[in-house]
PDB file of C-alpha atoms in Angstrom:
ATOM      1  CA  UNK A   1      96.068  80.046  85.471  1.00  0.00           C
ATOM      2  CA  UNK A   2      92.513  80.354  86.680  1.00  0.00           C
ATOM      3  CA  UNK A   3      89.972  82.671  85.176  1.00  0.00           C
ATOM      4  CA  UNK A   4      87.035  81.232  87.076  1.00  0.00           C
ATOM      5  CA  UNK A   5      85.286  82.907  89.967  1.00  0.00           C
ATOM      6  CA  UNK A   6      86.913  81.655  93.207  1.00  0.00           C
ATOM      7  CA  UNK A   7      84.920  79.391  95.484  1.00  0.00           C
ATOM      8  CA  UNK A   8      85.426  81.812  98.343  1.00  0.00           C
ATOM      9  CA  UNK A   9      82.057  83.447  97.626  1.00  0.00           C
ATOM     10  CA  UNK A  10      79.018  83.640  99.876  1.00  0.00           C
ATOM     11  CA  UNK A  11      75.806  84.506  98.072  1.00  0.00           C
ATOM     12  CA  UNK A  12      72.625  86.088  99.325  1.00  0.00           C
ATOM     13  CA  UNK A  13      69.134  84.955  98.333  1.00  0.00           C
ATOM     14  CA  UNK A  14      67.829  88.507  98.484  1.00  0.00           C
ATOM     15  CA  UNK A  15      66.868  90.112  95.175  1.00  0.00           C
ATOM     16  CA  UNK A  16      66.447  93.863  95.010  1.00  0.00           C
ATOM     17  CA  UNK A  17      66.103  94.774  91.344  1.00  0.00           C
ATOM     18  CA  UNK A  18      68.550  95.100  88.483  1.00  0.00           C
ATOM     19  CA  UNK A  19      72.121  94.686  89.720  1.00  0.00           C
ATOM     20  CA  UNK A  20      73.222  97.425  87.322  1.00  0.00           C
ATOM     21  CA  UNK A  21      71.464  99.925  89.573  1.00  0.00           C
ATOM     22  CA  UNK A  22      72.587  98.465  92.889  1.00  0.00           C
ATOM     23  CA  UNK A  23      75.660  99.555  94.869  1.00  0.00           C
ATOM     24  CA  UNK A  24      78.922  97.660  95.284  1.00  0.00           C
ATOM     25  CA  UNK A  25      81.261  97.601  98.293  1.00  0.00           C
ATOM     26  CA  UNK A  26      84.996  97.082  98.226  1.00  0.00           C
ATOM     27  CA  UNK A  27      87.257  96.579 101.245  1.00  0.00           C
ATOM     28  CA  UNK A  28      91.046  96.782 101.194  1.00  0.00           C
ATOM     29  CA  UNK A  29      92.174  95.069 104.372  1.00  0.00           C
ATOM     30  CA  UNK A  30      95.733  95.779 105.453  1.00  0.00           C
ATOM     31  CA  UNK A  31      97.877  95.060 108.467  1.00  0.00           C
ATOM     32  CA  UNK A  32      97.878  98.745 109.428  1.00  0.00           C
ATOM     33  CA  UNK A  33      94.686 100.232 107.996  1.00  0.00           C
ATOM     34  CA  UNK A  34      91.428  99.155 106.399  1.00  0.00           C
ATOM     35  CA  UNK A  35      89.949 101.166 103.548  1.00  0.00           C
ATOM     36  CA  UNK A  36      86.356 100.582 102.451  1.00  0.00           C
ATOM     37  CA  UNK A  37      84.219 102.236  99.812  1.00  0.00           C
ATOM     38  CA  UNK A  38      80.771 102.060  98.242  1.00  0.00           C
ATOM     39  CA  UNK A  39      80.316 102.773  94.538  1.00  0.00           C
ATOM     40  CA  UNK A  40      77.666 102.481  91.876  1.00  0.00           C
ATOM     41  CA  UNK A  41      78.262 100.166  88.902  1.00  0.00           C
ATOM     42  CA  UNK A  42      79.124 103.151  86.686  1.00  0.00           C
ATOM     43  CA  UNK A  43      82.117 103.853  88.938  1.00  0.00           C
ATOM     44  CA  UNK A  44      80.686 106.741  90.934  1.00  0.00           C
ATOM     45  CA  UNK A  45      82.163 106.495  94.416  1.00  0.00           C
ATOM     46  CA  UNK A  46      79.579 107.552  97.013  1.00  0.00           C
ATOM     47  CA  UNK A  47      81.336 106.952 100.318  1.00  0.00           C
ATOM     48  CA  UNK A  48      84.777 105.984 101.660  1.00  0.00           C
ATOM     49  CA  UNK A  49      85.920 105.169 105.191  1.00  0.00           C
ATOM     50  CA  UNK A  50      89.403 104.409 106.477  1.00  0.00           C
ATOM     51  CA  UNK A  51      90.380 103.339 109.968  1.00  0.00           C
ATOM     52  CA  UNK A  52      93.151 101.422 111.762  1.00  0.00           C
ATOM     53  CA  UNK A  53      92.859  97.676 111.380  1.00  0.00           C
ATOM     54  CA  UNK A  54      91.749  95.894 114.531  1.00  0.00           C
ATOM     55  CA  UNK A  55      94.085  93.193 115.795  1.00  0.00           C
ATOM     56  CA  UNK A  56      93.627  90.657 118.556  1.00  0.00           C
ATOM     57  CA  UNK A  57      92.222  87.278 119.446  1.00  0.00           C
ATOM     58  CA  UNK A  58      89.036  86.200 117.741  1.00  0.00           C
ATOM     59  CA  UNK A  59      89.787  88.164 114.538  1.00  0.00           C
ATOM     60  CA  UNK A  60      87.965  91.408 115.489  1.00  0.00           C
ATOM     61  CA  UNK A  61      88.699  92.676 111.995  1.00  0.00           C
ATOM     62  CA  UNK A  62      85.804  90.569 110.668  1.00  0.00           C
ATOM     63  CA  UNK A  63      83.296  92.491 112.780  1.00  0.00           C
ATOM     64  CA  UNK A  64      85.084  95.682 111.748  1.00  0.00           C
ATOM     65  CA  UNK A  65      84.438  94.895 108.079  1.00  0.00           C
ATOM     66  CA  UNK A  66      80.744  94.335 108.789  1.00  0.00           C
ATOM     67  CA  UNK A  67      80.526  97.624 110.700  1.00  0.00           C
ATOM     68  CA  UNK A  68      82.206  99.483 107.842  1.00  0.00           C
ATOM     69  CA  UNK A  69      79.771  97.983 105.337  1.00  0.00           C
ATOM     70  CA  UNK A  70      76.807  99.075 107.439  1.00  0.00           C
ATOM     71  CA  UNK A  71      78.223 102.586 107.800  1.00  0.00           C
ATOM     72  CA  UNK A  72      78.856 102.907 104.053  1.00  0.00           C
ATOM     73  CA  UNK A  73      75.328 101.886 103.132  1.00  0.00           C
ATOM     74  CA  UNK A  74      73.781 104.172 105.748  1.00  0.00           C
ATOM     75  CA  UNK A  75      75.870 107.138 104.585  1.00  0.00           C
ATOM     76  CA  UNK A  76      74.840 106.515 100.986  1.00  0.00           C
ATOM     77  CA  UNK A  77      71.125 106.074 101.612  1.00  0.00           C
ATOM     78  CA  UNK A  78      71.020 102.310 101.030  1.00  0.00           C
ATOM     79  CA  UNK A  79      70.338  99.214 103.068  1.00  0.00           C
ATOM     80  CA  UNK A  80      72.817  96.370 103.245  1.00  0.00           C
ATOM     81  CA  UNK A  81      70.420  94.077 101.366  1.00  0.00           C
ATOM     82  CA  UNK A  82      70.600  96.499  98.420  1.00  0.00           C
ATOM     83  CA  UNK A  83      74.296  95.725  97.869  1.00  0.00           C
ATOM     84  CA  UNK A  84      74.853  93.625  94.750  1.00  0.00           C
ATOM     85  CA  UNK A  85      78.313  92.409  95.802  1.00  0.00           C
ATOM     86  CA  UNK A  86      80.925  93.000  98.496  1.00  0.00           C
ATOM     87  CA  UNK A  87      84.568  92.097  97.781  1.00  0.00           C
ATOM     88  CA  UNK A  88      87.311  92.023 100.419  1.00  0.00           C
ATOM     89  CA  UNK A  89      90.987  92.177  99.517  1.00  0.00           C
ATOM     90  CA  UNK A  90      93.185  90.472 102.120  1.00  0.00           C
ATOM     91  CA  UNK A  91      96.994  90.297 102.518  1.00  0.00           C
ATOM     92  CA  UNK A  92      96.880  86.539 102.250  1.00  0.00           C
ATOM     93  CA  UNK A  93      96.861  83.690  99.755  1.00  0.00           C
ATOM     94  CA  UNK A  94      93.262  82.560  99.208  1.00  0.00           C
ATOM     95  CA  UNK A  95      92.811  78.997  97.961  1.00  0.00           C
ATOM     96  CA  UNK A  96      90.591  78.781  94.845  1.00  0.00           C
ATOM     97  CA  UNK A  97      89.508  75.301  95.980  1.00  0.00           C
ATOM     98  CA  UNK A  98      88.665  75.852  99.646  1.00  0.00           C
ATOM     99  CA  UNK A  99      88.526  79.621 100.139  1.00  0.00           C
ATOM    100  CA  UNK A 100      90.893  79.265 103.101  1.00  0.00           C
ATOM    101  CA  UNK A 101      93.422  82.026 103.760  1.00  0.00           C
ATOM    102  CA  UNK A 102      97.093  81.319 104.415  1.00  0.00           C
ATOM    103  CA  UNK A 103     100.475  83.070 104.385  1.00  0.00           C
ATOM    104  CA  UNK A 104      99.369  86.211 106.188  1.00  0.00           C
ATOM    105  CA  UNK A 105     102.329  87.147 108.433  1.00  0.00           C
ATOM    106  CA  UNK A 106     101.272  90.761 108.939  1.00  0.00           C
ATOM    107  CA  UNK A 107      97.649  90.096 109.946  1.00  0.00           C
ATOM    108  CA  UNK A 108      96.199  87.241 111.959  1.00  0.00           C
ATOM    109  CA  UNK A 109      93.261  85.762 110.029  1.00  0.00           C
ATOM    110  CA  UNK A 110      91.223  82.597 110.669  1.00  0.00           C
ATOM    111  CA  UNK A 111      92.692  79.705 108.673  1.00  0.00           C
ATOM    112  CA  UNK A 112      90.097  77.016 109.389  1.00  0.00           C
ATOM    113  CA  UNK A 113      87.044  78.547 107.657  1.00  0.00           C
ATOM    114  CA  UNK A 114      86.629  80.622 104.478  1.00  0.00           C
ATOM    115  CA  UNK A 115      86.688  84.315 105.326  1.00  0.00           C
ATOM    116  CA  UNK A 116      83.748  84.918 103.002  1.00  0.00           C
ATOM    117  CA  UNK A 117      81.670  82.504 105.049  1.00  0.00           C
ATOM    118  CA  UNK A 118      82.604  84.177 108.319  1.00  0.00           C
ATOM    119  CA  UNK A 119      81.878  87.697 107.051  1.00  0.00           C
ATOM    120  CA  UNK A 120      78.823  86.505 105.123  1.00  0.00           C
ATOM    121  CA  UNK A 121      77.211  85.398 108.383  1.00  0.00           C
ATOM    122  CA  UNK A 122      77.331  89.003 109.548  1.00  0.00           C
ATOM    123  CA  UNK A 123      75.939  90.593 106.380  1.00  0.00           C
ATOM    124  CA  UNK A 124      72.866  90.239 104.215  1.00  0.00           C
ATOM    125  CA  UNK A 125      74.680  90.546 100.886  1.00  0.00           C
ATOM    126  CA  UNK A 126      76.979  88.430  98.662  1.00  0.00           C
ATOM    127  CA  UNK A 127      80.578  88.375  99.913  1.00  0.00           C
ATOM    128  CA  UNK A 128      83.773  87.341  98.121  1.00  0.00           C
ATOM    129  CA  UNK A 129      87.392  87.378  99.278  1.00  0.00           C
ATOM    130  CA  UNK A 130      90.493  87.747  97.100  1.00  0.00           C
ATOM    131  CA  UNK A 131      94.173  88.529  97.595  1.00  0.00           C
ATOM    132  CA  UNK A 132      94.612  92.289  97.960  1.00  0.00           C
ATOM    133  CA  UNK A 133      97.434  92.693  95.426  1.00  0.00           C
ATOM    134  CA  UNK A 134      95.542  90.538  92.907  1.00  0.00           C
ATOM    135  CA  UNK A 135      92.691  93.027  93.184  1.00  0.00           C
ATOM    136  CA  UNK A 136      94.989  96.035  92.819  1.00  0.00           C
ATOM    137  CA  UNK A 137      96.427  94.473  89.663  1.00  0.00           C
ATOM    138  CA  UNK A 138      92.928  93.744  88.342  1.00  0.00           C
ATOM    139  CA  UNK A 139      91.869  97.358  88.822  1.00  0.00           C
ATOM    140  CA  UNK A 140      94.953  98.616  86.993  1.00  0.00           C
ATOM    141  CA  UNK A 141      94.408  96.144  84.150  1.00  0.00           C
ATOM    142  CA  UNK A 142      90.789  96.941  83.391  1.00  0.00           C
ATOM    143  CA  UNK A 143      91.517 100.675  83.546  1.00  0.00           C
ATOM    144  CA  UNK A 144      94.209 100.362  80.869  1.00  0.00           C
ATOM    145  CA  UNK A 145      92.119 101.491  77.933  1.00  0.00           C
ATOM    146  CA  UNK A 146      88.686 101.420  76.357  1.00  0.00           C
ATOM    147  CA  UNK A 147      89.647  98.439  74.183  1.00  0.00           C
ATOM    148  CA  UNK A 148      89.713  96.150  77.197  1.00  0.00           C
ATOM    149  CA  UNK A 149      92.094  94.829  79.839  1.00  0.00           C
ATOM    150  CA  UNK A 150      95.715  94.059  79.073  1.00  0.00           C
ATOM    151  CA  UNK A 151      98.208  91.802  80.810  1.00  0.00           C
ATOM    152  CA  UNK A 152     100.278  93.236  83.614  1.00  0.00           C
ATOM    153  CA  UNK A 153     102.000  92.591  86.899  1.00  0.00           C
ATOM    154  CA  UNK A 154     101.618  94.752  90.007  1.00  0.00           C
ATOM    155  CA  UNK A 155     104.263  94.488  92.719  1.00  0.00           C
ATOM    156  CA  UNK A 156     103.523  96.166  96.037  1.00  0.00           C
ATOM    157  CA  UNK A 157     106.416  97.189  98.284  1.00  0.00           C
ATOM    158  CA  UNK A 158     105.304  98.167 101.781  1.00  0.00           C
ATOM    159  CA  UNK A 159     105.023  96.455 105.146  1.00  0.00           C
ATOM    160  CA  UNK A 160     105.275  93.266 103.108  1.00  0.00           C
ATOM    161  CA  UNK A 161     105.937  92.529  99.450  1.00  0.00           C
ATOM    162  CA  UNK A 162     103.204  91.098  97.235  1.00  0.00           C
ATOM    163  CA  UNK A 163     102.501  90.581  93.560  1.00  0.00           C
ATOM    164  CA  UNK A 164      99.343  90.359  91.472  1.00  0.00           C
ATOM    165  CA  UNK A 165      99.253  88.996  87.927  1.00  0.00           C
ATOM    166  CA  UNK A 166      96.513  89.597  85.361  1.00  0.00           C
ATOM    167  CA  UNK A 167      96.621  87.908  81.945  1.00  0.00           C
ATOM    168  CA  UNK A 168      94.056  88.967  79.333  1.00  0.00           C
ATOM    169  CA  UNK A 169      91.828  90.356  82.040  1.00  0.00           C
ATOM    170  CA  UNK A 170      91.940  87.244  84.245  1.00  0.00           C
ATOM    171  CA  UNK A 171      93.530  87.092  87.702  1.00  0.00           C
ATOM    172  CA  UNK A 172      96.157  84.353  87.856  1.00  0.00           C
ATOM    173  CA  UNK A 173      95.858  82.599  91.224  1.00  0.00           C
ATOM    174  CA  UNK A 174      97.778  79.362  90.771  1.00  0.00           C
ATOM    175  CA  UNK A 175      96.638  75.934  91.925  1.00  0.00           C
ATOM    176  CA  UNK A 176      96.634  76.876  95.609  1.00  0.00           C
ATOM    177  CA  UNK A 177      96.162  80.637  95.463  1.00  0.00           C
ATOM    178  CA  UNK A 178      99.882  81.285  95.906  1.00  0.00           C
ATOM    179  CA  UNK A 179     100.740  82.696  92.474  1.00  0.00           C
ATOM    180  CA  UNK A 180     102.525  85.996  93.043  1.00  0.00           C
ATOM    181  CA  UNK A 181     103.882  85.221  96.520  1.00  0.00           C
ATOM    182  CA  UNK A 182     107.056  87.032  95.529  1.00  0.00           C
ATOM    183  CA  UNK A 183     107.997  87.554  99.187  1.00  0.00           C
ATOM    184  CA  UNK A 184     109.239  83.954  99.167  1.00  0.00           C
ATOM    185  CA  UNK A 185     111.473  84.353  96.116  1.00  0.00           C
ATOM    186  CA  UNK A 186     114.698  82.589  97.201  1.00  0.00           C
ATOM    187  CA  UNK A 187     117.254  85.230  96.363  1.00  0.00           C
ATOM    188  CA  UNK A 188     120.511  86.222  98.031  1.00  0.00           C
ATOM    189  CA  UNK A 189     123.927  84.695  98.298  1.00  0.00           C
ATOM    190  CA  UNK A 190     122.965  81.868 100.704  1.00  0.00           C
ATOM    191  CA  UNK A 191     119.259  81.091 100.215  1.00  0.00           C
ATOM    192  CA  UNK A 192     119.515  77.490 101.486  1.00  0.00           C
ATOM    193  CA  UNK A 193     121.148  78.589 104.693  1.00  0.00           C
ATOM    194  CA  UNK A 194     118.947  81.626 105.307  1.00  0.00           C
ATOM    195  CA  UNK A 195     115.534  80.243 104.329  1.00  0.00           C
ATOM    196  CA  UNK A 196     114.946  78.186 107.527  1.00  0.00           C
ATOM    197  CA  UNK A 197     115.281  81.305 109.676  1.00  0.00           C
ATOM    198  CA  UNK A 198     113.440  83.643 107.317  1.00  0.00           C
ATOM    199  CA  UNK A 199     110.605  85.617 108.891  1.00  0.00           C
ATOM    200  CA  UNK A 200     108.350  86.272 105.906  1.00  0.00           C
ATOM    201  CA  UNK A 201     110.337  85.063 102.893  1.00  0.00           C
ATOM    202  CA  UNK A 202     113.853  85.866 101.714  1.00  0.00           C
ATOM    203  CA  UNK A 203     112.853  88.629  99.303  1.00  0.00           C
ATOM    204  CA  UNK A 204     110.608  90.347 101.843  1.00  0.00           C
ATOM    205  CA  UNK A 205     113.368  90.006 104.424  1.00  0.00           C
ATOM    206  CA  UNK A 206     115.495  92.152 102.119  1.00  0.00           C
ATOM    207  CA  UNK A 207     113.079  94.863 101.011  1.00  0.00           C
ATOM    208  CA  UNK A 208     110.041  94.964 103.338  1.00  0.00           C
ATOM    209  CA  UNK A 209     109.465  97.621 105.991  1.00  0.00           C
ATOM    210  CA  UNK A 210     110.672  95.388 108.821  1.00  0.00           C
ATOM    211  CA  UNK A 211     113.867  94.644 106.920  1.00  0.00           C
ATOM    212  CA  UNK A 212     114.518  98.332 106.347  1.00  0.00           C
ATOM    213  CA  UNK A 213     114.056  99.078 110.044  1.00  0.00           C
ATOM    214  CA  UNK A 214     116.441  96.293 110.998  1.00  0.00           C
ATOM    215  CA  UNK A 215     119.145  97.166 108.495  1.00  0.00           C
ATOM    216  CA  UNK A 216     119.115 100.928 108.760  1.00  0.00           C
ATOM    217  CA  UNK A 217     119.077 103.063 111.893  1.00  0.00           C
ATOM    218  CA  UNK A 218     115.705 104.813 111.817  1.00  0.00           C
ATOM    219  CA  UNK A 219     115.644 105.549 115.528  1.00  0.00           C
ATOM    220  CA  UNK A 220     112.110 106.522 116.502  1.00  0.00           C
ATOM    221  CA  UNK A 221     111.336 107.412 112.882  1.00  0.00           C
ATOM    222  CA  UNK A 222     109.439 105.498 110.215  1.00  0.00           C
ATOM    223  CA  UNK A 223     110.213 104.482 106.651  1.00  0.00           C
ATOM    224  CA  UNK A 224     108.199 107.527 105.578  1.00  0.00           C
ATOM    225  CA  UNK A 225     110.604 109.652 107.623  1.00  0.00           C
ATOM    226  CA  UNK A 226     113.507 107.958 105.836  1.00  0.00           C
ATOM    227  CA  UNK A 227     112.140 109.105 102.485  1.00  0.00           C
ATOM    228  CA  UNK A 228     111.519 112.598 103.848  1.00  0.00           C
ATOM    229  CA  UNK A 229     115.138 112.839 104.987  1.00  0.00           C
ATOM    230  CA  UNK A 230     116.338 111.564 101.608  1.00  0.00           C
ATOM    231  CA  UNK A 231     114.197 114.119  99.810  1.00  0.00           C
ATOM    232  CA  UNK A 232     115.841 116.805 101.940  1.00  0.00           C
ATOM    233  CA  UNK A 233     119.258 115.605 100.750  1.00  0.00           C
ATOM    234  CA  UNK A 234     120.413 113.472 103.685  1.00  0.00           C
ATOM    235  CA  UNK A 235     123.244 111.280 102.352  1.00  0.00           C
ATOM    236  CA  UNK A 236     122.803 108.165 104.547  1.00  0.00           C
ATOM    237  CA  UNK A 237     119.061 108.134 103.859  1.00  0.00           C
ATOM    238  CA  UNK A 238     119.648 108.399 100.119  1.00  0.00           C
ATOM    239  CA  UNK A 239     122.154 105.554 100.315  1.00  0.00           C
ATOM    240  CA  UNK A 240     119.730 103.373 102.295  1.00  0.00           C
ATOM    241  CA  UNK A 241     116.922 103.820  99.772  1.00  0.00           C
ATOM    242  CA  UNK A 242     119.316 103.172  96.896  1.00  0.00           C
ATOM    243  CA  UNK A 243     120.441  99.950  98.577  1.00  0.00           C
ATOM    244  CA  UNK A 244     116.866  98.707  99.031  1.00  0.00           C
ATOM    245  CA  UNK A 245     115.949  99.639  95.444  1.00  0.00           C
ATOM    246  CA  UNK A 246     119.005  97.771  94.160  1.00  0.00           C
ATOM    247  CA  UNK A 247     117.920  94.580  95.923  1.00  0.00           C
ATOM    248  CA  UNK A 248     114.298  95.079  94.861  1.00  0.00           C
ATOM    249  CA  UNK A 249     115.430  95.291  91.232  1.00  0.00           C
ATOM    250  CA  UNK A 250     116.588  91.660  91.378  1.00  0.00           C
ATOM    251  CA  UNK A 251     113.046  90.455  92.101  1.00  0.00           C
ATOM    252  CA  UNK A 252     111.522  92.698  89.442  1.00  0.00           C
ATOM    253  CA  UNK A 253     114.030  91.489  86.837  1.00  0.00           C
ATOM    254  CA  UNK A 254     113.119  87.887  87.686  1.00  0.00           C
ATOM    255  CA  UNK A 255     109.427  88.673  87.182  1.00  0.00           C
ATOM    256  CA  UNK A 256     110.090  90.289  83.800  1.00  0.00           C
ATOM    257  CA  UNK A 257     112.266  87.391  82.639  1.00  0.00           C
ATOM    258  CA  UNK A 258     109.759  84.730  83.702  1.00  0.00           C
ATOM    259  CA  UNK A 259     106.444  86.338  82.756  1.00  0.00           C
ATOM    260  CA  UNK A 260     107.276  89.021  80.158  1.00  0.00           C
ATOM    261  CA  UNK A 261     104.287  91.270  80.998  1.00  0.00           C
ATOM    262  CA  UNK A 262     103.460  94.334  78.937  1.00  0.00           C
ATOM    263  CA  UNK A 263     104.240  96.417  81.990  1.00  0.00           C
ATOM    264  CA  UNK A 264     105.014  96.145  85.683  1.00  0.00           C
ATOM    265  CA  UNK A 265     103.152  98.491  88.024  1.00  0.00           C
ATOM    266  CA  UNK A 266     104.883  99.385  91.288  1.00  0.00           C
ATOM    267  CA  UNK A 267     102.713 100.234  94.292  1.00  0.00           C
ATOM    268  CA  UNK A 268     102.585 100.116  98.070  1.00  0.00           C
ATOM    269  CA  UNK A 269     103.777 102.546 100.704  1.00  0.00           C
ATOM    270  CA  UNK A 270     107.423 102.179  99.649  1.00  0.00           C
ATOM    271  CA  UNK A 271     106.805 101.489  95.968  1.00  0.00           C
ATOM    272  CA  UNK A 272     104.721 104.642  95.568  1.00  0.00           C
ATOM    273  CA  UNK A 273     107.660 106.832  96.527  1.00  0.00           C
ATOM    274  CA  UNK A 274     109.063 108.532  93.367  1.00  0.00           C
ATOM    275  CA  UNK A 275     112.644 108.253  94.630  1.00  0.00           C
ATOM    276  CA  UNK A 276     112.319 104.501  95.140  1.00  0.00           C
ATOM    277  CA  UNK A 277     110.884 104.020  91.643  1.00  0.00           C
ATOM    278  CA  UNK A 278     113.648 106.150  90.098  1.00  0.00           C
ATOM    279  CA  UNK A 279     116.388 104.132  91.796  1.00  0.00           C
ATOM    280  CA  UNK A 280     114.623 100.849  91.027  1.00  0.00           C
ATOM    281  CA  UNK A 281     114.503 101.741  87.325  1.00  0.00           C
ATOM    282  CA  UNK A 282     118.181 102.699  87.429  1.00  0.00           C
ATOM    283  CA  UNK A 283     119.249  99.372  88.933  1.00  0.00           C
ATOM    284  CA  UNK A 284     117.042  97.339  86.574  1.00  0.00           C
ATOM    285  CA  UNK A 285     118.773  98.599  83.446  1.00  0.00           C
ATOM    286  CA  UNK A 286     121.936  96.435  83.609  1.00  0.00           C
ATOM    287  CA  UNK A 287     120.171  93.242  84.718  1.00  0.00           C
ATOM    288  CA  UNK A 288     118.330  92.393  81.488  1.00  0.00           C
ATOM    289  CA  UNK A 289     119.198  92.645  77.775  1.00  0.00           C
ATOM    290  CA  UNK A 290     115.681  93.915  77.063  1.00  0.00           C
ATOM    291  CA  UNK A 291     113.362  96.595  78.413  1.00  0.00           C
ATOM    292  CA  UNK A 292     111.611  96.155  81.745  1.00  0.00           C
ATOM    293  CA  UNK A 293     108.707  98.651  81.683  1.00  0.00           C
ATOM    294  CA  UNK A 294     107.959  99.780  85.231  1.00  0.00           C
ATOM    295  CA  UNK A 295     105.603 102.572  86.215  1.00  0.00           C
ATOM    296  CA  UNK A 296     103.760 103.820  89.296  1.00  0.00           C
ATOM    297  CA  UNK A 297     100.227 102.778  90.144  1.00  0.00           C
ATOM    298  CA  UNK A 298      97.721 105.210  88.715  1.00  0.00           C
ATOM    299  CA  UNK A 299      95.498 104.752  91.772  1.00  0.00           C
ATOM    300  CA  UNK A 300      98.167 105.017  94.463  1.00  0.00           C
ATOM    301  CA  UNK A 301      96.971 104.169  97.961  1.00  0.00           C
ATOM    302  CA  UNK A 302      93.477 103.406  96.639  1.00  0.00           C
ATOM    303  CA  UNK A 303      94.588 100.741  94.139  1.00  0.00           C
ATOM    304  CA  UNK A 304      93.331  97.876  96.306  1.00  0.00           C
ATOM    305  CA  UNK A 305      89.965  99.552  96.875  1.00  0.00           C
ATOM    306  CA  UNK A 306      89.531 100.353  93.185  1.00  0.00           C
ATOM    307  CA  UNK A 307      90.327  96.764  92.277  1.00  0.00           C
ATOM    308  CA  UNK A 308      87.918  95.377  94.885  1.00  0.00           C
ATOM    309  CA  UNK A 309      85.076  97.511  93.524  1.00  0.00           C
ATOM    310  CA  UNK A 310      85.911  96.632  89.920  1.00  0.00           C
ATOM    311  CA  UNK A 311      85.954  92.919  90.758  1.00  0.00           C
ATOM    312  CA  UNK A 312      82.685  93.292  92.654  1.00  0.00           C
ATOM    313  CA  UNK A 313      81.125  94.620  89.444  1.00  0.00           C
ATOM    314  CA  UNK A 314      82.388  91.557  87.601  1.00  0.00           C
ATOM    315  CA  UNK A 315      81.036  89.115  90.183  1.00  0.00           C
ATOM    316  CA  UNK A 316      77.708  90.928  90.110  1.00  0.00           C
ATOM    317  CA  UNK A 317      77.516  90.148  86.398  1.00  0.00           C
ATOM    318  CA  UNK A 318      77.857  93.730  85.217  1.00  0.00           C
ATOM    319  CA  UNK A 319      79.261  93.866  81.709  1.00  0.00           C
ATOM    320  CA  UNK A 320      82.715  95.374  81.268  1.00  0.00           C
ATOM    321  CA  UNK A 321      81.489  97.961  78.764  1.00  0.00           C
ATOM    322  CA  UNK A 322      78.856  99.263  81.179  1.00  0.00           C
ATOM    323  CA  UNK A 323      80.956  99.154  84.361  1.00  0.00           C
ATOM    324  CA  UNK A 324      83.017 102.139  85.339  1.00  0.00           C
ATOM    325  CA  UNK A 325      86.362 102.246  87.124  1.00  0.00           C
ATOM    326  CA  UNK A 326      85.739 103.703  90.589  1.00  0.00           C
ATOM    327  CA  UNK A 327      87.119 107.177  91.088  1.00  0.00           C
ATOM    328  CA  UNK A 328      87.456 109.599  93.964  1.00  0.00           C
ATOM    329  CA  UNK A 329      84.367 111.705  94.787  1.00  0.00           C
TER     330      UNK A 329
END
C-alpha cells in the first residue's frame, strides 16, 4: 500500500496567490473519449469539455490534453499559470517509482518517459498522472460522508476492465503501480492454456467490450445497442447480458473475498447499466457465504473526472474539510 504522492508529478515554479483560490483541472483520458474539467477548490465546476481521443503515432493525445487545458482556462477567465494543479487519469498502470505508464492495451501511450514530464513541458502548471480507475475510486471514497473517506473498491466494466482501491482515504497502487489490474485475473477453466494467447488478460477477455462483440452477434450494432434491445425485451440480448454478468460476478466475488471492502462500486459503460448491475448482484449471491455490497457509481460517466479534480485538490495542499467534491454546473 502506498499513501504517498506518486513521483509522476511535474511542478511549476510559478506562484499566483493562495492555492485555495486557484482553479484545478482534471482530465479523464480514455481510449474512446477524453473528458476534461476546470473547478474551484470548493468543488464548483466552471467548465467541461469532451471530445474523441486522438490516436496515432507520436501520441497526439498529449497535445490534445494541453489544448483542452488552455481552452478550459480561457473559457473560465483564467490563465494556465493560475492553475494550482492538473491531474490526468490514464487507462494504464503508472509506476510510483518511475512515473512510467504500462499495460495500456486500449490506448497507445509513451512508455519511455513519465507522462507528467511530457505534458508538463507543454503547460505552465503542475501536472500529475494517475491511473484513471484509481482516481474514480478516490472521488467516490472522499464523497462518502462528511466524517471522511472510507475504504472501497471501484470496478469499471467497459472497453476494458479496471479496478481502483482506496483504503482509509489512500489510493493503493502496489509496488509497481499494478494494484487493481483485475483484467489479468487468471480465471476460467484452462487459465494456463489460455493465458499465452490472451489479448488483454483472461478476465477482460471474458467481460470486456471486445469479448462481448466476439462472443455475441452484434452485427453493426454496439454494446449499447445490445442493452437497448435487452431493455425492449429481446430474449437473446437478455441472455447475453446475463451470461456476461455471471462471469463478471466471479471476479467481483474474488475481490470481496480477498480485500473485504465496505462496498464495491460498479462503473464504466457496461457497469453503469442497471440491467448489468441487477444480474451481477443476482449471480454474486450464491458465490460467497457473506454479503458482497455492490452499488452503482454516484458520479456515473464523470467519476474519473470528479476523482481527478478531487485528487488535484489534495496535491495542491487543500485541506479535506475545505475542499468540495466537484459537481455538474
